[in-house]
Amino acid sequence: MKDLYLLKIGGSVITDLSKPNTVASGPVTIGTLLGEAYEAYSSGGFDLIIGHGSGSFGHVAAAQYKVNEGLAYSNSKLMALITHMTAKQLDDILIGEGIKLEIPLYPFSPANFSVADNGELGDGFCSHIAEAIEKGFIPVVYGDVVMDRSKGVSIASTEKVLDFIAREIKPKKVLYGSDTDGVFTANPKEHPDAEHIKAIDSSNIEQALENTGVSKTRVDVTGGMETKLAKLYETCKHTGAEGYIFNITRPGMLKAMLLGVANPEFYTVVRA
Ligand code: ADP
């Protein structure tokens, strides 16, 4: 079996966060990103699973319908369903773009392969995903509303879903594509003088987590950069994978990351 890479495409990159249920208009689009990923994949050097965030699709619905509170209200079940369908809509769009480009993607929702307990993905299975890889597909997963033993339902973020899969099918690399050149000493959107952090390991993870406090300017029911970094570090710790947070909005960057030839100024490497 080839090395397995797990790639996360940030929801804030492929959707317009200022408008609910709207795909980003460019210059970076779902199509350009899938094209880059597929070009790299076609080199034959690695297997790939893609996970994408929900951005202004699932996150707006999840926040509006208070899905994180589980089945707390009389209409919670319907709201969970609507949120699930909203997340699926973006997934359908992404898969549709893949079909146009003749890329053999295949979608898998975490609602269909795992049960959560108090927000943590627990028992489930990935053998069908492994089988899809074996057959030459690129499985696509996404953040979704899942059944939850304690809360009724909960949100499985894309990072949690990739972490769950990583524990089952050990990846070599886990790559999170977002809209900054990796992790900085402070949010670079609010602090232009923030410094780029080249590498994060056990010596500076605590400090880095402090520097990535939840952004107040974004709709993100799954927690912002701090939660993402914490989850990526955990995934690396449990699986031995190398993690990367990189700027997927730079043209050519995704392809270069997957081929292992990217400029280190535009990413942060995470080794637990
Ligand atoms: P996603 O691309 O997965 O949707 P988010 O938008 O939730 O990602 O998180 C990425 C955002 O986190 C960045 O655009 C940035 O504004 C914010 N952020 C906060 N603190 C930091 C930091 N220290 N370094 C990098 N990004 C940070």
Short mmCIF file of C-alpha atoms in Angstrom, two decimals, residues 49-266:
data_model
loop_
_atom_site.label_atom_id
_atom_site.label_comp_id
_atom_site.label_asym_id
_atom_site.label_seq_id
_atom_site.Cartn_x
_atom_site.Cartn_y
_atom_site.Cartn_z
CA ILE A 49 -8.61 11.07 1.44
CA ILE A 50 -10.12 14.54 1.18
CA GLY A 51 -12.15 16.11 3.99
CA HIS A 52 -13.81 19.45 3.50
CA GLY A 53 -15.22 21.95 5.97
CA SER A 54 -18.76 23.27 5.76
CA GLY A 55 -18.08 27.01 5.93
CA SER A 56 -21.19 29.07 5.35
CA PHE A 57 -23.23 25.94 4.66
CA GLY A 58 -23.23 23.69 7.73
CA HIS A 59 -21.81 26.18 10.22
CA VAL A 60 -24.53 28.78 9.73
CA ALA A 61 -27.25 26.15 9.95
CA ALA A 62 -25.64 24.45 12.96
CA ALA A 63 -25.32 27.74 14.84
CA GLN A 64 -28.83 28.88 13.95
CA TYR A 65 -30.36 25.56 14.98
CA LYS A 66 -28.17 25.06 18.10
CA VAL A 67 -27.16 21.57 16.98
CA ASN A 68 -24.28 21.53 19.45
CA GLU A 69 -26.83 21.45 22.26
CA GLY A 70 -28.00 18.04 21.10
CA LEU A 71 -31.68 17.14 21.21
CA ALA A 72 -32.47 19.87 23.73
CA TYR A 73 -35.51 21.41 22.03
CA SER A 74 -38.78 20.13 20.65
CA ASN A 75 -37.66 20.88 17.09
CA SER A 76 -34.04 19.69 17.53
CA LYS A 77 -34.44 16.55 15.43
CA LEU A 78 -35.73 18.48 12.45
CA MET A 79 -33.00 21.09 12.89
CA ALA A 80 -30.35 18.34 13.00
CA LEU A 81 -31.75 16.91 9.77
CA ILE A 82 -31.79 20.31 8.06
CA THR A 83 -28.18 20.95 9.16
CA HIS A 84 -27.15 17.52 7.87
CA MET A 85 -28.81 18.24 4.51
CA THR A 86 -27.12 21.64 4.33
CA ALA A 87 -23.66 20.13 4.91
CA LYS A 88 -24.49 17.49 2.31
CA GLN A 89 -25.42 20.20 -0.20
CA LEU A 90 -21.85 21.53 -0.18
CA ASP A 91 -20.53 17.98 -0.43
CA ASP A 92 -22.79 17.37 -3.44
CA ILE A 93 -21.43 20.54 -5.08
CA LEU A 94 -17.84 19.41 -4.48
CA ILE A 95 -18.48 15.93 -5.82
CA GLY A 96 -20.22 17.49 -8.84
CA GLU A 97 -17.14 19.61 -9.56
CA GLY A 98 -15.04 16.45 -9.30
CA ILE A 99 -17.27 14.68 -11.84
CA LYS A 100 -16.85 17.59 -14.28
CA LEU A 101 -13.08 17.16 -13.96
CA GLU A 102 -13.38 13.36 -14.25
CA ILE A 103 -11.86 12.79 -10.83
CA PRO A 104 -12.91 9.50 -9.18
CA LEU A 105 -14.00 10.91 -5.82
CA TYR A 106 -16.41 9.02 -3.58
CA PRO A 107 -18.40 10.62 -0.72
CA PHE A 108 -18.71 9.19 2.81
CA SER A 109 -20.62 10.96 5.60
CA PRO A 110 -19.48 10.36 9.18
CA ALA A 111 -23.18 10.00 10.08
CA ASN A 112 -22.99 6.70 8.22
CA PHE A 113 -19.79 5.30 9.67
CA SER A 114 -19.52 6.41 13.27
CA VAL A 115 -21.50 7.07 16.45
CA ALA A 116 -20.37 9.84 18.81
CA ASP A 117 -20.46 10.00 22.59
CA ASN A 118 -20.59 13.48 24.07
CA GLY A 119 -19.13 14.96 20.90
CA GLU A 120 -16.31 12.42 20.50
CA LEU A 121 -16.48 10.04 17.56
CA GLY A 122 -16.42 6.52 18.92
CA ASP A 123 -17.36 3.18 17.52
CA GLY A 124 -17.55 2.99 13.80
CA PHE A 125 -15.65 1.55 10.93
CA CYS A 126 -13.60 2.64 7.96
CA SER A 127 -13.22 -0.60 6.07
CA HIS A 128 -15.38 0.69 3.20
CA ILE A 129 -13.21 3.80 2.97
CA ALA A 130 -10.05 1.67 2.92
CA GLU A 131 -11.67 -0.49 0.25
CA ALA A 132 -12.50 2.59 -1.86
CA ILE A 133 -8.84 3.65 -1.69
CA GLU A 134 -7.76 0.17 -2.69
CA LYS A 135 -10.07 0.35 -5.72
CA GLY A 136 -8.56 3.67 -6.86
CA PHE A 137 -11.15 6.13 -5.54
CA ILE A 138 -10.37 9.30 -3.58
CA PRO A 139 -12.78 9.15 -0.63
CA VAL A 140 -14.32 12.47 0.41
CA VAL A 141 -15.57 13.05 3.96
CA TYR A 142 -16.98 16.14 5.64
CA GLY A 143 -18.09 17.61 8.92
CA ASP A 144 -21.64 16.56 9.70
CA VAL A 145 -24.31 16.01 12.36
CA VAL A 146 -23.91 12.52 13.79
CA MET A 147 -25.88 10.42 16.27
CA ASP A 148 -24.55 10.85 19.79
CA ARG A 149 -25.12 8.38 22.63
CA SER A 150 -25.16 11.09 25.33
CA LYS A 151 -26.39 14.23 23.59
CA GLY A 152 -28.71 12.74 21.00
CA VAL A 153 -26.86 14.37 18.13
CA SER A 154 -23.61 16.31 17.89
CA ILE A 155 -21.41 17.92 15.30
CA ALA A 156 -18.44 15.96 14.05
CA SER A 157 -16.05 18.57 12.66
CA THR A 158 -14.01 17.65 9.60
CA GLU A 159 -10.91 17.51 11.84
CA LYS A 160 -12.62 15.05 14.19
CA VAL A 161 -13.69 12.92 11.25
CA LEU A 162 -10.15 12.87 9.82
CA ASP A 163 -8.78 12.08 13.29
CA PHE A 164 -11.18 9.14 13.58
CA ILE A 165 -10.14 7.82 10.16
CA ALA A 166 -6.45 8.38 10.94
CA ARG A 167 -6.67 6.14 14.00
CA GLU A 168 -8.20 3.38 11.88
CA ILE A 169 -6.11 3.72 8.70
CA LYS A 170 -2.73 5.19 9.64
CA PRO A 171 -1.78 8.12 7.38
CA LYS A 172 1.75 9.34 6.70
CA LYS A 173 0.70 12.99 6.45
CA VAL A 174 -2.30 15.00 7.61
CA LEU A 175 -2.59 18.32 5.79
CA TYR A 176 -4.97 21.11 6.76
CA GLY A 177 -5.41 23.72 4.02
CA SER A 178 -6.61 27.10 5.26
CA ASP A 179 -6.20 30.76 4.31
CA THR A 180 -3.08 31.68 6.31
CA ASP A 181 0.55 30.60 5.77
CA GLY A 182 0.25 28.19 8.69
CA VAL A 183 0.28 29.14 12.36
CA PHE A 184 1.49 32.52 13.62
CA THR A 185 2.35 33.97 17.02
CA ALA A 186 -1.03 35.76 16.85
CA ASN A 187 -3.93 35.83 14.40
CA PRO A 188 -2.25 37.32 11.28
CA LYS A 189 -5.59 38.73 10.11
CA GLU A 190 -5.76 40.93 13.19
CA HIS A 191 -2.02 41.34 13.89
CA PRO A 192 -0.01 42.00 10.69
CA ASP A 193 3.24 41.89 12.70
CA ALA A 194 2.58 38.33 13.94
CA GLU A 195 5.47 35.96 13.28
CA HIS A 196 5.25 32.76 11.30
CA ILE A 197 5.88 29.56 13.28
CA LYS A 198 7.84 27.09 11.15
CA ALA A 199 7.40 24.00 13.30
CA ILE A 200 5.33 22.93 16.26
CA ASP A 201 6.33 20.05 18.53
CA SER A 202 6.12 19.18 22.22
CA SER A 203 8.39 22.14 23.07
CA ASN A 204 6.06 24.86 21.78
CA ILE A 205 2.59 23.35 21.36
CA GLU A 206 1.22 24.93 24.56
CA GLN A 207 2.42 28.37 23.49
CA ALA A 208 1.07 27.90 19.96
CA LEU A 209 -2.36 26.92 21.30
CA GLU A 210 -2.40 30.09 23.40
CA ASN A 211 -1.61 32.11 20.28
CA THR A 212 -4.50 30.71 18.27
CA GLY A 213 -7.48 31.83 20.34
CA VAL A 214 -10.88 31.44 18.70
CA SER A 215 -11.49 34.14 16.09
CA LYS A 216 -14.42 36.38 16.90
CA THR A 217 -14.91 37.43 13.31
CA ARG A 218 -15.95 34.06 11.90
CA VAL A 219 -18.90 31.74 12.02
CA ASP A 220 -17.30 28.53 13.21
CA VAL A 221 -19.27 26.15 15.38
CA THR A 222 -16.32 23.78 15.47
CA GLY A 223 -13.91 26.10 17.22
CA GLY A 224 -11.46 28.03 14.99
CA MET A 225 -7.69 27.62 14.66
CA GLU A 226 -7.02 26.67 18.32
CA THR A 227 -9.29 23.63 18.15
CA LYS A 228 -7.90 22.69 14.74
CA LEU A 229 -4.30 22.82 15.93
CA ALA A 230 -5.14 20.88 19.10
CA LYS A 231 -6.86 18.18 17.05
CA LEU A 232 -4.04 17.99 14.51
CA TYR A 233 -1.46 17.63 17.29
CA GLU A 234 -3.57 14.88 18.87
CA THR A 235 -3.90 13.06 15.53
CA CYS A 236 -0.12 13.22 15.02
CA LYS A 237 0.49 11.99 18.56
CA HIS A 238 -1.80 8.99 18.21
CA THR A 239 -0.82 7.95 14.71
CA GLY A 240 2.79 9.06 14.25
CA ALA A 241 1.72 11.10 11.20
CA GLU A 242 3.30 14.41 10.26
CA GLY A 243 0.86 17.32 10.31
CA TYR A 244 0.83 20.44 8.16
CA ILE A 245 -1.23 23.62 8.30
CA PHE A 246 -0.74 25.47 5.02
CA ASN A 247 -2.09 28.22 2.81
CA ILE A 248 -4.25 26.45 0.28
CA THR A 249 -5.31 29.79 -1.26
CA ARG A 250 -1.87 30.32 -2.85
CA PRO A 251 -2.00 29.04 -6.44
CA GLY A 252 -0.01 25.83 -6.82
CA MET A 253 0.47 25.44 -3.06
CA LEU A 254 -1.82 22.44 -2.65
CA LYS A 255 -0.09 20.53 -5.41
CA ALA A 256 3.34 21.43 -4.00
CA MET A 257 2.33 20.34 -0.49
CA LEU A 258 1.10 16.97 -1.72
CA LEU A 259 4.28 16.47 -3.74
CA GLY A 260 6.41 17.53 -0.76
CA VAL A 261 8.07 20.47 -2.56
CA ALA A 262 6.26 23.46 -1.02
CA ASN A 263 7.99 26.62 0.22
CA PRO A 264 8.23 26.27 4.04
CA GLU A 265 7.36 29.97 4.46
CA PHE A 266 3.80 29.09 3.57
#
